Amino acid sequence: MKDENKHQKIIQAAIKVFAEKGFYNARVSEIAKEANVADGTIYLYFKNKDDILISLFEEEFGKIVENMRQELGKEKDPLEKIRRFAIMHLSIISKQQHLAEVLGVEVRQSSKFMKEYINKPFIEYLNLIRSVVIEGQERGLIRKDLTPGVMKRALFGALDEMARYWVLSAKKKHSISEAALQISDVFIRGMMSEEARKNHP
Amino acid sequence: MKDENKHQKIIQAAIKVFAEKGFYNARVSEIAKEANVADGTIYLYFKNKDDILISLFEEEFGKIVENMRQELGKEKDPLEKIRRFAIMHLSIISKQQHLAEVLGVEVRQSSKFMKEYINKPFIEYLNLIRSVVIEGQERGLIRKDLTPGVMKRALFGALDEMARYWVLSAKKKHSISEAALQISDVFIRGMMSEEARKNHP
Amino acid sequence: MKDENKHQKIIQAAIKVFAEKGFYNARVSEIAKEANVADGTIYLYFKNKDDILISLFEEEFGKIVENMRQELGKEKDPLEKIRRFAIMHLSIISKQQHLAEVLGVEVRQSSKFMKEYINKPFIEYLNLIRSVVIEGQERGLIRKDLTPGVMKRALFGALDEMARYWVLSAKKKHSISEAALQISDVFIRGMMSEEARKNHP
Amino acid sequence: MKDENKHQKIIQAAIKVFAEKGFYNARVSEIAKEANVADGTIYLYFKNKDDILISLFEEEFGKIVENMRQELGKEKDPLEKIRRFAIMHLSIISKQQHLAEVLGVEVRQSSKFMKEYINKPFIEYLNLIRSVVIEGQERGLIRKDLTPGVMKRALFGALDEMARYWVLSAKKKHSISEAALQISDVFIRGMMSEEARKNHP
DNA sequence: GATGAATGAGTCTTCATTCAT
DNA sequence: GATGAATGAAGACTCATTCAT
């Protein structure tokens, strides 16, 4: 497993093919072709087809999580962090549609076995929101009656459903960034404490 | 091809098996066994494996949509309707976990061909929310700067992501109905107009 | 097995379906439908699908053999008998195309097991020619160096190949009776003894 | 998909298995076993089971047609060509019995779809006879009242029926080459013009 | 390391046949 | 006898994975 470059080429090819066909309808030979590599070569870099998906997740999603973490670090206000999260999430998706499709779609359908592997970076991603919520509650900006674990899923789900629609629809009616603003706005207003409301626009 | 009862038995068996294994890992023979029916019998009631999933959607999701429509009809206040929607949605899911898994998971991964068939009842369901939002805006209860088409996906996504977690997690930490209340509460507060806020608790 | 009428209805339906689809591509259910009979009813009159074909042969081919035998009986001149055979053979085929297709086509492809049953009436039919040839040789009208067993197959094959073409071709270019005359003429001239040639036109 | 040798091995195995069982009773797995190849390998060289038969025809029958064409080219006398044709036809069959069975039997029963593909070399083969007849007529050696298209089928049918018998019968009573001589003799005498008769033995 | 031809286990689907009504 | 819903054995074909070159 020397050639890091070939590893990447296969991952990128897999993203494309998985996005187009879905994991189960994707053929390993097609990924190989897309990567300009022989079928057998795939097995020098990955244990099996499942492993391609798992690696893809860990690596590509890992980058996104790291990216998002850094971006949120730049903002101090927890309520603003929520807006940033929404905007960035949908921006990532609009920039990497294929990857978004794979992450969004295949997270759910993959067999129970795979879920185990896939969930880790996913939960880490969700917990970025959770931390923001907790921080907001500690600072008195977010209502304390809201469960952070519920909010993280609600916000992620809202954004993600929007993203799925946007990725799959050909027409792209709603501007994706406008959607990000609206959704984050509803969450911010909905979650903010009475106290925060007085100081916020 | 008479026995309506057998059709249902197969659908129910399919819900269980699809929920457990996912569509692609489900074996037709396993559905047959679960339905106490011979493999071949399946093909007296369904064209092929895909057709089982498609029928399942149209029939079972259709019932849910109808149910929800009637339930929302009983409530007059649009903001209350949102709460009801949330509560009912998660209540349906907690009562029909297997079905929820199939609907939630397979909607996304099924091949593009199937999506065509599957989307119809799904969009109808989403549009129940959209109607409520529009109604709320017309009555001045919901901010007019929010796009109904964005809100319907945001609310559905929030609830659905919560549901997925709840269905898949073994421990069921968060009460699902408590989550429904929190999520609907955030959406109601987040979407309500300044005017409505004065009259609402 | 009382209803002789139903037995016939099934045989007739089978002739039609076998002719259209061939034995292996014919579905028992299709024969049943064509015969206006339930699938299961077929098995009250026939042991299995093979048995339909075997019975069909024995009965329908049997009738033809009997018919031909009588017709040949009316003619005294062996050489004329050959002409009659040719004309009648192709006339039967043009009148019962479906049956002809089944007899002609399925005789050959059916499994070895079936051949055993099917061959009997077929050989009987061939032997009608053989008898004529022998008779002709005894009367000095046909060359004695020709083997009757070879001639019977040659004449039958010549007529049958012509028939197959005629049955399968849509356009029916060559008149079938004209073909019968030409073929029998070639055989008569080819087989007749020097002696006979002097007395024949 | 390189190995031309493997393609041939499969074709040869198919000839054997089709001859023994017939196309419909032949199992792909049996052909694979006979060819010392895995089941799946067959599908690297052929699209499907039908395609094996079609390829078999085009390739093997093609060779025979070419062979016969060259052989006939060596003979100048049209009447002699007929004898040669008969002798060669039955000689080919006696040398390649399995192939003969497949060609002779499956030509007729194959589904209408396949016929399209199969007929081409077959018609080409028949037209070798047709050309000889026409040539004979032009040279005044064959009676002009005979339709070449009828004669080609008659001669082929006569030989083919003989061949079928010979191939299928265990005992091989009649010598096949003796039969070829008798049949061609009958056709030659039967078709020759009065003029030719004077000059011929 | 790279290749891609070969493998063969695994599955959907068909359809002749049965049998409860 | 007649029905036709139900059966389940059987087979064509696919495709992830291997391994000789």
PDB file of N, CA and C in Angstrom, chain B residues 32-66:
ATOM      1  N   ALA B  32     -40.555 -14.557   1.786  1.00  0.00           N
ATOM      2  CA  ALA B  32     -41.520 -15.643   1.619  1.00  0.00           C
ATOM      3  C   ALA B  32     -41.639 -16.449   2.902  1.00  0.00           C
ATOM      4  N   LYS B  33     -40.489 -16.761   3.471  1.00  0.00           N
ATOM      5  CA  LYS B  33     -40.507 -17.564   4.692  1.00  0.00           C
ATOM      6  C   LYS B  33     -41.214 -16.807   5.817  1.00  0.00           C
ATOM      7  N   GLU B  34     -40.873 -15.546   5.953  1.00  0.00           N
ATOM      8  CA  GLU B  34     -41.489 -14.706   6.985  1.00  0.00           C
ATOM      9  C   GLU B  34     -43.005 -14.618   6.778  1.00  0.00           C
ATOM     10  N   ALA B  35     -43.437 -14.671   5.527  1.00  0.00           N
ATOM     11  CA  ALA B  35     -44.873 -14.568   5.224  1.00  0.00           C
ATOM     12  C   ALA B  35     -45.542 -15.936   5.219  1.00  0.00           C
ATOM     13  N   ASN B  36     -44.782 -16.960   5.517  1.00  0.00           N
ATOM     14  CA  ASN B  36     -45.324 -18.320   5.472  1.00  0.00           C
ATOM     15  C   ASN B  36     -45.928 -18.660   4.120  1.00  0.00           C
ATOM     16  N   VAL B  37     -45.146 -18.461   3.135  1.00  0.00           N
ATOM     17  CA  VAL B  37     -45.617 -18.557   1.762  1.00  0.00           C
ATOM     18  C   VAL B  37     -44.472 -19.120   0.940  1.00  0.00           C
ATOM     19  N   ALA B  38     -44.769 -19.782  -0.152  1.00  0.00           N
ATOM     20  CA  ALA B  38     -43.697 -20.286  -1.010  1.00  0.00           C
ATOM     21  C   ALA B  38     -43.077 -19.145  -1.801  1.00  0.00           C
ATOM     22  N   ASP B  39     -41.825 -19.321  -2.163  1.00  0.00           N
ATOM     23  CA  ASP B  39     -41.136 -18.278  -2.929  1.00  0.00           C
ATOM     24  C   ASP B  39     -41.974 -17.830  -4.127  1.00  0.00           C
ATOM     25  N   GLY B  40     -42.456 -18.798  -4.860  1.00  0.00           N
ATOM     26  CA  GLY B  40     -43.188 -18.493  -6.074  1.00  0.00           C
ATOM     27  C   GLY B  40     -44.448 -17.688  -5.833  1.00  0.00           C
ATOM     28  N   THR B  41     -45.036 -17.868  -4.686  1.00  0.00           N
ATOM     29  CA  THR B  41     -46.289 -17.173  -4.380  1.00  0.00           C
ATOM     30  C   THR B  41     -46.115 -15.657  -4.413  1.00  0.00           C
ATOM     31  N   ILE B  42     -44.953 -15.221  -3.986  1.00  0.00           N
ATOM     32  CA  ILE B  42     -44.659 -13.784  -4.028  1.00  0.00           C
ATOM     33  C   ILE B  42     -44.940 -13.228  -5.418  1.00  0.00           C
ATOM     34  N   TYR B  43     -44.588 -14.007  -6.416  1.00  0.00           N
ATOM     35  CA  TYR B  43     -44.688 -13.525  -7.783  1.00  0.00           C
ATOM     36  C   TYR B  43     -46.103 -13.616  -8.350  1.00  0.00           C
ATOM     37  N   LEU B  44     -47.016 -14.161  -7.545  1.00  0.00           N
ATOM     38  CA  LEU B  44     -48.421 -14.082  -7.935  1.00  0.00           C
ATOM     39  C   LEU B  44     -48.993 -12.732  -7.521  1.00  0.00           C
ATOM     40  N   TYR B  45     -48.352 -12.104  -6.552  1.00  0.00           N
ATOM     41  CA  TYR B  45     -48.878 -10.855  -6.014  1.00  0.00           C
ATOM     42  C   TYR B  45     -48.038  -9.635  -6.367  1.00  0.00           C
ATOM     43  N   PHE B  46     -46.792  -9.884  -6.739  1.00  0.00           N
ATOM     44  CA  PHE B  46     -45.913  -8.774  -7.086  1.00  0.00           C
ATOM     45  C   PHE B  46     -45.104  -9.125  -8.319  1.00  0.00           C
ATOM     46  N   LYS B  47     -44.836  -8.108  -9.107  1.00  0.00           N
ATOM     47  CA  LYS B  47     -44.135  -8.343 -10.368  1.00  0.00           C
ATOM     48  C   LYS B  47     -42.710  -8.820 -10.110  1.00  0.00           C
ATOM     49  N   ASN B  48     -42.056  -8.198  -9.175  1.00  0.00           N
ATOM     50  CA  ASN B  48     -40.686  -8.586  -8.825  1.00  0.00           C
ATOM     51  C   ASN B  48     -40.313  -7.943  -7.492  1.00  0.00           C
ATOM     52  N   LYS B  49     -39.074  -8.088  -7.129  1.00  0.00           N
ATOM     53  CA  LYS B  49     -38.661  -7.581  -5.818  1.00  0.00           C
ATOM     54  C   LYS B  49     -38.870  -6.068  -5.715  1.00  0.00           C
ATOM     55  N   ASP B  50     -38.493  -5.360  -6.729  1.00  0.00           N
ATOM     56  CA  ASP B  50     -38.710  -3.914  -6.730  1.00  0.00           C
ATOM     57  C   ASP B  50     -40.165  -3.576  -6.466  1.00  0.00           C
ATOM     58  N   ASP B  51     -41.019  -4.333  -7.113  1.00  0.00           N
ATOM     59  CA  ASP B  51     -42.452  -4.043  -7.014  1.00  0.00           C
ATOM     60  C   ASP B  51     -42.954  -4.202  -5.587  1.00  0.00           C
ATOM     61  N   ILE B  52     -42.325  -5.064  -4.826  1.00  0.00           N
ATOM     62  CA  ILE B  52     -42.735  -5.207  -3.423  1.00  0.00           C
ATOM     63  C   ILE B  52     -42.487  -3.895  -2.701  1.00  0.00           C
ATOM     64  N   LEU B  53     -41.309  -3.337  -2.915  1.00  0.00           N
ATOM     65  CA  LEU B  53     -40.967  -2.084  -2.244  1.00  0.00           C
ATOM     66  C   LEU B  53     -41.878  -0.948  -2.692  1.00  0.00           C
ATOM     67  N   ILE B  54     -42.094  -0.887  -3.981  1.00  0.00           N
ATOM     68  CA  ILE B  54     -42.934   0.186  -4.516  1.00  0.00           C
ATOM     69  C   ILE B  54     -44.360   0.082  -3.958  1.00  0.00           C
ATOM     70  N   SER B  55     -44.908  -1.117  -3.983  1.00  0.00           N
ATOM     71  CA  SER B  55     -46.273  -1.311  -3.471  1.00  0.00           C
ATOM     72  C   SER B  55     -46.338  -0.962  -1.993  1.00  0.00           C
ATOM     73  N   LEU B  56     -45.335  -1.435  -1.285  1.00  0.00           N
ATOM     74  CA  LEU B  56     -45.242  -1.167   0.145  1.00  0.00           C
ATOM     75  C   LEU B  56     -45.347   0.341   0.396  1.00  0.00           C
ATOM     76  N   PHE B  57     -44.588   1.084  -0.372  1.00  0.00           N
ATOM     77  CA  PHE B  57     -44.620   2.529  -0.206  1.00  0.00           C
ATOM     78  C   PHE B  57     -45.984   3.105  -0.483  1.00  0.00           C
ATOM     79  N   GLU B  58     -46.468   2.795  -1.649  1.00  0.00           N
ATOM     80  CA  GLU B  58     -47.726   3.407  -2.058  1.00  0.00           C
ATOM     81  C   GLU B  58     -48.827   3.110  -1.058  1.00  0.00           C
ATOM     82  N   GLU B  59     -48.879   1.855  -0.618  1.00  0.00           N
ATOM     83  CA  GLU B  59     -49.977   1.478   0.257  1.00  0.00           C
ATOM     84  C   GLU B  59     -49.788   1.964   1.677  1.00  0.00           C
ATOM     85  N   GLU B  60     -48.637   1.651   2.253  1.00  0.00           N
ATOM     86  CA  GLU B  60     -48.463   1.960   3.664  1.00  0.00           C
ATOM     87  C   GLU B  60     -48.253   3.451   3.894  1.00  0.00           C
ATOM     88  N   PHE B  61     -47.464   4.057   3.043  1.00  0.00           N
ATOM     89  CA  PHE B  61     -47.253   5.489   3.208  1.00  0.00           C
ATOM     90  C   PHE B  61     -48.553   6.231   2.897  1.00  0.00           C
ATOM     91  N   GLY B  62     -49.273   5.742   1.927  1.00  0.00           N
ATOM     92  CA  GLY B  62     -50.558   6.338   1.588  1.00  0.00           C
ATOM     93  C   GLY B  62     -51.472   6.410   2.795  1.00  0.00           C
ATOM     94  N   LYS B  63     -51.528   5.324   3.547  1.00  0.00           N
ATOM     95  CA  LYS B  63     -52.375   5.300   4.746  1.00  0.00           C
ATOM     96  C   LYS B  63     -51.943   6.376   5.736  1.00  0.00           C
ATOM     97  N   ILE B  64     -50.625   6.487   5.914  1.00  0.00           N
ATOM     98  CA  ILE B  64     -50.100   7.453   6.877  1.00  0.00           C
ATOM     99  C   ILE B  64     -50.450   8.881   6.456  1.00  0.00           C
ATOM    100  N   VAL B  65     -50.270   9.145   5.167  1.00  0.00           N
ATOM    101  CA  VAL B  65     -50.579  10.489   4.681  1.00  0.00           C
ATOM    102  C   VAL B  65     -52.043  10.817   4.959  1.00  0.00           C
ATOM    103  N   GLU B  66     -52.897   9.868   4.660  1.00  0.00           N
ATOM    104  CA  GLU B  66     -54.328  10.092   4.842  1.00  0.00           C
ATOM    105  C   GLU B  66     -54.659  10.345   6.306  1.00  0.00           C
TER     106      GLU B  66
END
